[in-house]
Amino acid sequence: MTDIARAPRLNLSADEVLTTTRSVRKRLDLDRPVPREVLVECLEIALQAPTGSNQQAWQWVFVEDDERKRALADIYREFAADYLGNLPLPSYGDVRDKQLPAVADSARYLAAHMHEVPVLLVPCLKGRPDNKPAGITADFWGSLLPAVWSFMLALRSRGLGSAWTTFHVVRPENERRAADILDIPYDEYSQGGLFPIAYTKGTDFRPAKRLPAEQFIHWNTW
């Protein structure tokens, strides 16, 4: 591996990085450029993540071109308008009820400003798990998504943020359109999402309010 300690990093412990890496939307700095060397540095870290049979069958498409970003954002907004415009807010009877309006509002903000983000990332994995059994799809995405999360953690430790979005690939025809925009061979590679990347406005992110672990734990049986 090349030297991965080049860009300035926040003084955060591993636990702090893990517990404060948020989906960042409204606090993305749309005006500050993101150097390529920082993206490469974060990717070098991400590529240490596990991948099935060590195939490393991933490809990482970083989009800086304004025209292509706008085209991808248009695809994203098509589904976002339908989904977010008709999104009923469920009632859970717990802390999630207070969080949902803010989440929906920030999602609408990101949809409106996606094309303004300095860099968009589309991570891809060789193959198409369409209509395959659950075990096959779990194995497939398990060879890409740990690396994507590692990339987001590396961003956080350097004062950048992102958000995991999938609106542009919900409809197969939209994934194909995105593939055409980026010259991704659609029949050979699946897209794992669309990730806006920017420096964050401030770095004081805190752990989210989550339900207690005891509500989700099962010992030996369900």
PDB file of C-alpha atoms in Angstrom:
ATOM      1  CA  MET A   1       0.000   0.000   0.000  1.00  0.00           C
ATOM      2  CA  THR A   2       1.193   3.524  -0.647  1.00  0.00           C
ATOM      3  CA  ASP A   3       1.487   6.061   2.162  1.00  0.00           C
ATOM      4  CA  ILE A   4      -2.043   6.668   3.447  1.00  0.00           C
ATOM      5  CA  ALA A   5      -1.285   9.355   6.036  1.00  0.00           C
ATOM      6  CA  ARG A   6      -1.029  12.370   3.730  1.00  0.00           C
ATOM      7  CA  ALA A   7      -4.202  14.448   4.180  1.00  0.00           C
ATOM      8  CA  PRO A   8      -4.835  16.170   7.522  1.00  0.00           C
ATOM      9  CA  ARG A   9      -7.026  14.056   9.773  1.00  0.00           C
ATOM     10  CA  LEU A  10      -9.328  14.859  12.642  1.00  0.00           C
ATOM     11  CA  ASN A  11      -8.208  13.855  16.118  1.00  0.00           C
ATOM     12  CA  LEU A  12     -10.781  11.080  16.460  1.00  0.00           C
ATOM     13  CA  SER A  13     -10.437   7.623  17.940  1.00  0.00           C
ATOM     14  CA  ALA A  14     -11.594   4.593  15.981  1.00  0.00           C
ATOM     15  CA  ASP A  15     -14.730   4.417  18.126  1.00  0.00           C
ATOM     16  CA  GLU A  16     -15.451   8.096  17.526  1.00  0.00           C
ATOM     17  CA  VAL A  17     -15.148   7.671  13.768  1.00  0.00           C
ATOM     18  CA  LEU A  18     -17.458   4.666  13.871  1.00  0.00           C
ATOM     19  CA  THR A  19     -20.103   6.384  16.000  1.00  0.00           C
ATOM     20  CA  THR A  20     -20.075   9.831  14.361  1.00  0.00           C
ATOM     21  CA  THR A  21     -20.002   8.973  10.654  1.00  0.00           C
ATOM     22  CA  ARG A  22     -23.420  10.266   9.671  1.00  0.00           C
ATOM     23  CA  SER A  23     -25.385  10.532   6.447  1.00  0.00           C
ATOM     24  CA  VAL A  24     -24.464  14.122   5.650  1.00  0.00           C
ATOM     25  CA  ARG A  25     -26.764  16.129   3.408  1.00  0.00           C
ATOM     26  CA  LYS A  26     -27.412  19.713   4.510  1.00  0.00           C
ATOM     27  CA  ARG A  27     -23.927  20.116   5.929  1.00  0.00           C
ATOM     28  CA  LEU A  28     -22.078  19.234   2.739  1.00  0.00           C
ATOM     29  CA  ASP A  29     -19.929  22.186   1.664  1.00  0.00           C
ATOM     30  CA  LEU A  30     -20.978  22.691  -1.955  1.00  0.00           C
ATOM     31  CA  ASP A  31     -18.349  25.353  -2.626  1.00  0.00           C
ATOM     32  CA  ARG A  32     -15.119  23.788  -1.370  1.00  0.00           C
ATOM     33  CA  PRO A  33     -13.262  21.646  -3.938  1.00  0.00           C
ATOM     34  CA  VAL A  34     -12.290  18.093  -3.030  1.00  0.00           C
ATOM     35  CA  PRO A  35      -8.757  17.220  -4.208  1.00  0.00           C
ATOM     36  CA  ARG A  36      -8.370  13.994  -6.114  1.00  0.00           C
ATOM     37  CA  GLU A  37      -5.485  12.935  -3.912  1.00  0.00           C
ATOM     38  CA  VAL A  38      -7.792  12.888  -0.879  1.00  0.00           C
ATOM     39  CA  LEU A  39     -10.254  10.639  -2.712  1.00  0.00           C
ATOM     40  CA  VAL A  40      -7.456   8.291  -3.749  1.00  0.00           C
ATOM     41  CA  GLU A  41      -6.119   8.241  -0.196  1.00  0.00           C
ATOM     42  CA  CYS A  42      -9.527   7.262   1.187  1.00  0.00           C
ATOM     43  CA  LEU A  43      -9.958   4.634  -1.500  1.00  0.00           C
ATOM     44  CA  GLU A  44      -6.596   3.078  -0.691  1.00  0.00           C
ATOM     45  CA  ILE A  45      -7.915   2.527   2.823  1.00  0.00           C
ATOM     46  CA  ALA A  46     -11.284   1.244   1.582  1.00  0.00           C
ATOM     47  CA  LEU A  47      -9.635  -1.356  -0.633  1.00  0.00           C
ATOM     48  CA  GLN A  48      -8.371  -3.115   2.480  1.00  0.00           C
ATOM     49  CA  ALA A  49     -11.965  -4.177   3.237  1.00  0.00           C
ATOM     50  CA  PRO A  50     -12.919  -7.850   2.832  1.00  0.00           C
ATOM     51  CA  THR A  51     -14.046  -8.991  -0.576  1.00  0.00           C
ATOM     52  CA  GLY A  52     -15.328 -12.436  -1.555  1.00  0.00           C
ATOM     53  CA  SER A  53     -12.528 -14.846  -2.515  1.00  0.00           C
ATOM     54  CA  ASN A  54     -10.253 -11.810  -2.746  1.00  0.00           C
ATOM     55  CA  GLN A  55     -11.661 -11.130  -6.203  1.00  0.00           C
ATOM     56  CA  GLN A  56     -11.507  -7.331  -5.834  1.00  0.00           C
ATOM     57  CA  ALA A  57     -14.024  -7.132  -8.675  1.00  0.00           C
ATOM     58  CA  TRP A  58     -14.961  -3.545  -7.865  1.00  0.00           C
ATOM     59  CA  GLN A  59     -14.607  -0.373  -9.910  1.00  0.00           C
ATOM     60  CA  TRP A  60     -14.981   3.151  -8.531  1.00  0.00           C
ATOM     61  CA  VAL A  61     -16.354   5.917 -10.735  1.00  0.00           C
ATOM     62  CA  PHE A  62     -15.738   9.425  -9.380  1.00  0.00           C
ATOM     63  CA  VAL A  63     -17.700  12.109 -11.196  1.00  0.00           C
ATOM     64  CA  GLU A  64     -16.416  15.689 -11.207  1.00  0.00           C
ATOM     65  CA  ASP A  65     -17.785  16.773 -14.583  1.00  0.00           C
ATOM     66  CA  ASP A  66     -20.663  19.225 -14.132  1.00  0.00           C
ATOM     67  CA  GLU A  67     -22.692  17.945 -17.077  1.00  0.00           C
ATOM     68  CA  ARG A  68     -22.519  14.330 -15.935  1.00  0.00           C
ATOM     69  CA  LYS A  69     -23.285  15.282 -12.332  1.00  0.00           C
ATOM     70  CA  ARG A  70     -26.365  17.159 -13.458  1.00  0.00           C
ATOM     71  CA  ALA A  71     -27.509  14.221 -15.593  1.00  0.00           C
ATOM     72  CA  LEU A  72     -27.121  11.807 -12.670  1.00  0.00           C
ATOM     73  CA  ALA A  73     -28.884  14.236 -10.344  1.00  0.00           C
ATOM     74  CA  ASP A  74     -31.802  14.446 -12.764  1.00  0.00           C
ATOM     75  CA  ILE A  75     -32.208  10.660 -12.633  1.00  0.00           C
ATOM     76  CA  TYR A  76     -31.951  10.747  -8.857  1.00  0.00           C
ATOM     77  CA  ARG A  77     -34.563  13.497  -8.581  1.00  0.00           C
ATOM     78  CA  GLU A  78     -37.051  11.653 -10.774  1.00  0.00           C
ATOM     79  CA  PHE A  79     -37.463   8.890  -8.213  1.00  0.00           C
ATOM     80  CA  ALA A  80     -36.910  11.181  -5.233  1.00  0.00           C
ATOM     81  CA  ALA A  81     -39.826  13.385  -6.312  1.00  0.00           C
ATOM     82  CA  ASP A  82     -42.177  10.400  -6.404  1.00  0.00           C
ATOM     83  CA  TYR A  83     -40.883   8.823  -3.216  1.00  0.00           C
ATOM     84  CA  LEU A  84     -40.362  11.868  -1.011  1.00  0.00           C
ATOM     85  CA  GLY A  85     -43.411  13.687  -2.323  1.00  0.00           C
ATOM     86  CA  ASN A  86     -45.675  10.841  -1.253  1.00  0.00           C
ATOM     87  CA  LEU A  87     -43.754   9.690   1.785  1.00  0.00           C
ATOM     88  CA  PRO A  88     -46.079   8.948   4.721  1.00  0.00           C
ATOM     89  CA  LEU A  89     -44.256   9.401   7.993  1.00  0.00           C
ATOM     90  CA  PRO A  90     -44.834   6.262  10.076  1.00  0.00           C
ATOM     91  CA  SER A  91     -45.395   6.360  13.804  1.00  0.00           C
ATOM     92  CA  TYR A  92     -43.101   4.108  15.828  1.00  0.00           C
ATOM     93  CA  GLY A  93     -43.955   5.435  19.271  1.00  0.00           C
ATOM     94  CA  ASP A  94     -40.308   6.035  20.131  1.00  0.00           C
ATOM     95  CA  VAL A  95     -37.388   8.379  19.418  1.00  0.00           C
ATOM     96  CA  ARG A  96     -37.619   7.720  15.678  1.00  0.00           C
ATOM     97  CA  ASP A  97     -40.845   9.732  15.414  1.00  0.00           C
ATOM     98  CA  LYS A  98     -38.993  12.941  16.267  1.00  0.00           C
ATOM     99  CA  GLN A  99     -36.195  12.193  13.801  1.00  0.00           C
ATOM    100  CA  LEU A 100     -38.250  11.348  10.706  1.00  0.00           C
ATOM    101  CA  PRO A 101     -39.306  14.899   9.679  1.00  0.00           C
ATOM    102  CA  ALA A 102     -35.693  16.087   9.798  1.00  0.00           C
ATOM    103  CA  VAL A 103     -34.515  13.064   7.809  1.00  0.00           C
ATOM    104  CA  ALA A 104     -37.149  13.634   5.133  1.00  0.00           C
ATOM    105  CA  ASP A 105     -36.325  17.342   4.970  1.00  0.00           C
ATOM    106  CA  SER A 106     -32.608  16.695   4.559  1.00  0.00           C
ATOM    107  CA  ALA A 107     -33.319  14.091   1.871  1.00  0.00           C
ATOM    108  CA  ARG A 108     -35.311  16.673  -0.094  1.00  0.00           C
ATOM    109  CA  TYR A 109     -32.467  19.146   0.303  1.00  0.00           C
ATOM    110  CA  LEU A 110     -29.942  16.677  -1.067  1.00  0.00           C
ATOM    111  CA  ALA A 111     -32.171  15.853  -4.033  1.00  0.00           C
ATOM    112  CA  ALA A 112     -32.392  19.549  -4.889  1.00  0.00           C
ATOM    113  CA  HIS A 113     -28.631  20.101  -4.602  1.00  0.00           C
ATOM    114  CA  MET A 114     -27.136  16.780  -5.723  1.00  0.00           C
ATOM    115  CA  HIS A 115     -25.696  18.308  -8.902  1.00  0.00           C
ATOM    116  CA  GLU A 116     -23.849  20.967  -6.864  1.00  0.00           C
ATOM    117  CA  VAL A 117     -21.834  18.505  -4.780  1.00  0.00           C
ATOM    118  CA  PRO A 118     -18.116  18.627  -5.690  1.00  0.00           C
ATOM    119  CA  VAL A 119     -17.823  14.895  -6.400  1.00  0.00           C
ATOM    120  CA  LEU A 120     -20.243  12.026  -6.918  1.00  0.00           C
ATOM    121  CA  LEU A 121     -19.159   8.416  -6.496  1.00  0.00           C
ATOM    122  CA  VAL A 122     -20.726   5.376  -8.131  1.00  0.00           C
ATOM    123  CA  PRO A 123     -19.090   2.183  -6.807  1.00  0.00           C
ATOM    124  CA  CYS A 124     -19.574  -0.820  -9.066  1.00  0.00           C
ATOM    125  CA  LEU A 125     -19.106  -4.559  -8.767  1.00  0.00           C
ATOM    126  CA  LYS A 126     -18.626  -7.011 -11.604  1.00  0.00           C
ATOM    127  CA  GLY A 127     -21.715  -9.144 -12.201  1.00  0.00           C
ATOM    128  CA  ARG A 128     -25.465  -8.728 -11.951  1.00  0.00           C
ATOM    129  CA  PRO A 129     -27.343 -10.436  -9.081  1.00  0.00           C
ATOM    130  CA  ASP A 130     -30.756  -9.625 -10.583  1.00  0.00           C
ATOM    131  CA  ASN A 131     -33.436 -12.148  -9.549  1.00  0.00           C
ATOM    132  CA  LYS A 132     -30.920 -14.361  -7.764  1.00  0.00           C
ATOM    133  CA  PRO A 133     -31.537 -16.159  -4.420  1.00  0.00           C
ATOM    134  CA  ALA A 134     -30.942 -14.194  -1.226  1.00  0.00           C
ATOM    135  CA  GLY A 135     -27.727 -16.043  -0.469  1.00  0.00           C
ATOM    136  CA  ILE A 136     -26.268 -15.095  -3.827  1.00  0.00           C
ATOM    137  CA  THR A 137     -27.189 -11.426  -3.497  1.00  0.00           C
ATOM    138  CA  ALA A 138     -25.830 -11.311   0.059  1.00  0.00           C
ATOM    139  CA  ASP A 139     -22.543 -12.772  -1.114  1.00  0.00           C
ATOM    140  CA  PHE A 140     -22.457 -10.399  -4.082  1.00  0.00           C
ATOM    141  CA  TRP A 141     -23.030  -7.134  -2.238  1.00  0.00           C
ATOM    142  CA  GLY A 142     -20.899  -8.327   0.657  1.00  0.00           C
ATOM    143  CA  SER A 143     -17.945  -8.041  -1.692  1.00  0.00           C
ATOM    144  CA  LEU A 144     -18.517  -4.307  -2.253  1.00  0.00           C
ATOM    145  CA  LEU A 145     -20.447  -2.647   0.556  1.00  0.00           C
ATOM    146  CA  PRO A 146     -17.861  -3.140   3.353  1.00  0.00           C
ATOM    147  CA  ALA A 147     -15.375  -1.231   1.196  1.00  0.00           C
ATOM    148  CA  VAL A 148     -17.923   1.531   0.564  1.00  0.00           C
ATOM    149  CA  TRP A 149     -18.490   1.942   4.293  1.00  0.00           C
ATOM    150  CA  SER A 150     -14.742   1.969   4.915  1.00  0.00           C
ATOM    151  CA  PHE A 151     -14.485   4.728   2.318  1.00  0.00           C
ATOM    152  CA  MET A 152     -17.115   6.767   4.174  1.00  0.00           C
ATOM    153  CA  LEU A 153     -15.261   6.263   7.469  1.00  0.00           C
ATOM    154  CA  ALA A 154     -12.033   7.432   5.847  1.00  0.00           C
ATOM    155  CA  LEU A 155     -13.833  10.521   4.558  1.00  0.00           C
ATOM    156  CA  ARG A 156     -15.136  11.305   8.037  1.00  0.00           C
ATOM    157  CA  SER A 157     -11.681  11.068   9.587  1.00  0.00           C
ATOM    158  CA  ARG A 158     -10.485  13.709   7.110  1.00  0.00           C
ATOM    159  CA  GLY A 159     -13.323  16.172   7.575  1.00  0.00           C
ATOM    160  CA  LEU A 160     -15.440  15.076   4.624  1.00  0.00           C
ATOM    161  CA  GLY A 161     -18.888  13.534   4.497  1.00  0.00           C
ATOM    162  CA  SER A 162     -21.250  11.612   2.278  1.00  0.00           C
ATOM    163  CA  ALA A 163     -24.635   9.921   2.245  1.00  0.00           C
ATOM    164  CA  TRP A 164     -25.562   6.438   1.076  1.00  0.00           C
ATOM    165  CA  THR A 165     -28.219   6.877  -1.608  1.00  0.00           C
ATOM    166  CA  THR A 166     -29.822   4.374  -3.992  1.00  0.00           C
ATOM    167  CA  PHE A 167     -32.682   6.296  -5.631  1.00  0.00           C
ATOM    168  CA  HIS A 168     -30.975   6.281  -9.016  1.00  0.00           C
ATOM    169  CA  VAL A 169     -30.849   2.472  -9.191  1.00  0.00           C
ATOM    170  CA  VAL A 170     -34.286   1.566  -7.802  1.00  0.00           C
ATOM    171  CA  ARG A 171     -35.648   1.336 -11.331  1.00  0.00           C
ATOM    172  CA  PRO A 172     -33.543  -0.806 -13.691  1.00  0.00           C
ATOM    173  CA  GLU A 173     -34.096   1.590 -16.571  1.00  0.00           C
ATOM    174  CA  ASN A 174     -32.611   4.402 -14.486  1.00  0.00           C
ATOM    175  CA  GLU A 175     -29.533   2.373 -13.594  1.00  0.00           C
ATOM    176  CA  ARG A 176     -29.061   1.738 -17.309  1.00  0.00           C
ATOM    177  CA  ARG A 177     -29.376   5.466 -18.033  1.00  0.00           C
ATOM    178  CA  ALA A 178     -26.751   6.207 -15.406  1.00  0.00           C
ATOM    179  CA  ALA A 179     -24.519   3.537 -16.907  1.00  0.00           C
ATOM    180  CA  ASP A 180     -24.826   5.195 -20.299  1.00  0.00           C
ATOM    181  CA  ILE A 181     -23.915   8.592 -18.837  1.00  0.00           C
ATOM    182  CA  LEU A 182     -20.768   7.188 -17.224  1.00  0.00           C
ATOM    183  CA  ASP A 183     -19.917   4.564 -19.883  1.00  0.00           C
ATOM    184  CA  ILE A 184     -20.332   1.787 -17.323  1.00  0.00           C
ATOM    185  CA  PRO A 185     -20.874  -1.579 -19.068  1.00  0.00           C
ATOM    186  CA  TYR A 186     -24.362  -2.205 -17.691  1.00  0.00           C
ATOM    187  CA  ASP A 187     -24.518  -5.917 -18.518  1.00  0.00           C
ATOM    188  CA  GLU A 188     -21.206  -6.538 -16.747  1.00  0.00           C
ATOM    189  CA  TYR A 189     -21.285  -4.270 -13.688  1.00  0.00           C
ATOM    190  CA  SER A 190     -23.877  -3.416 -11.026  1.00  0.00           C
ATOM    191  CA  GLN A 191     -23.958  -0.009  -9.373  1.00  0.00           C
ATOM    192  CA  GLY A 192     -23.929   0.004  -5.571  1.00  0.00           C
ATOM    193  CA  GLY A 193     -25.326   3.501  -5.061  1.00  0.00           C
ATOM    194  CA  LEU A 194     -24.695   7.185  -5.620  1.00  0.00           C
ATOM    195  CA  PHE A 195     -22.568   8.948  -3.007  1.00  0.00           C
ATOM    196  CA  PRO A 196     -22.223  12.729  -2.793  1.00  0.00           C
ATOM    197  CA  ILE A 197     -18.792  13.698  -1.476  1.00  0.00           C
ATOM    198  CA  ALA A 198     -17.808  17.055   0.038  1.00  0.00           C
ATOM    199  CA  TYR A 199     -16.062  18.601   2.964  1.00  0.00           C
ATOM    200  CA  THR A 200     -18.502  19.119   5.795  1.00  0.00           C
ATOM    201  CA  LYS A 201     -19.576  22.411   7.323  1.00  0.00           C
ATOM    202  CA  GLY A 202     -18.019  21.844  10.699  1.00  0.00           C
ATOM    203  CA  THR A 203     -16.835  18.489  11.969  1.00  0.00           C
ATOM    204  CA  ASP A 204     -18.761  18.270  15.248  1.00  0.00           C
ATOM    205  CA  PHE A 205     -20.922  15.279  14.452  1.00  0.00           C
ATOM    206  CA  ARG A 206     -22.310  13.270  17.349  1.00  0.00           C
ATOM    207  CA  PRO A 207     -23.606   9.733  17.800  1.00  0.00           C
ATOM    208  CA  ALA A 208     -27.193   9.395  16.598  1.00  0.00           C
ATOM    209  CA  LYS A 209     -30.022   8.581  18.950  1.00  0.00           C
ATOM    210  CA  ARG A 210     -30.563   4.889  18.375  1.00  0.00           C
ATOM    211  CA  LEU A 211     -32.792   2.365  20.044  1.00  0.00           C
ATOM    212  CA  PRO A 212     -30.991   0.309  22.717  1.00  0.00           C
ATOM    213  CA  ALA A 213     -29.135  -2.768  21.571  1.00  0.00           C
ATOM    214  CA  GLU A 214     -31.213  -4.910  23.932  1.00  0.00           C
ATOM    215  CA  GLN A 215     -34.201  -4.506  21.602  1.00  0.00           C
ATOM    216  CA  PHE A 216     -32.387  -6.281  18.789  1.00  0.00           C
ATOM    217  CA  ILE A 217     -30.373  -8.992  20.498  1.00  0.00           C
ATOM    218  CA  HIS A 218     -31.280 -12.695  20.427  1.00  0.00           C
ATOM    219  CA  TRP A 219     -29.215 -15.259  22.288  1.00  0.00           C
ATOM    220  CA  ASN A 220     -29.187 -18.728  20.742  1.00  0.00           C
ATOM    221  CA  THR A 221     -32.767 -18.464  19.386  1.00  0.00           C
ATOM    222  CA  TRP A 222     -35.041 -15.684  18.067  1.00  0.00           C
TER     223      TRP A 222
END
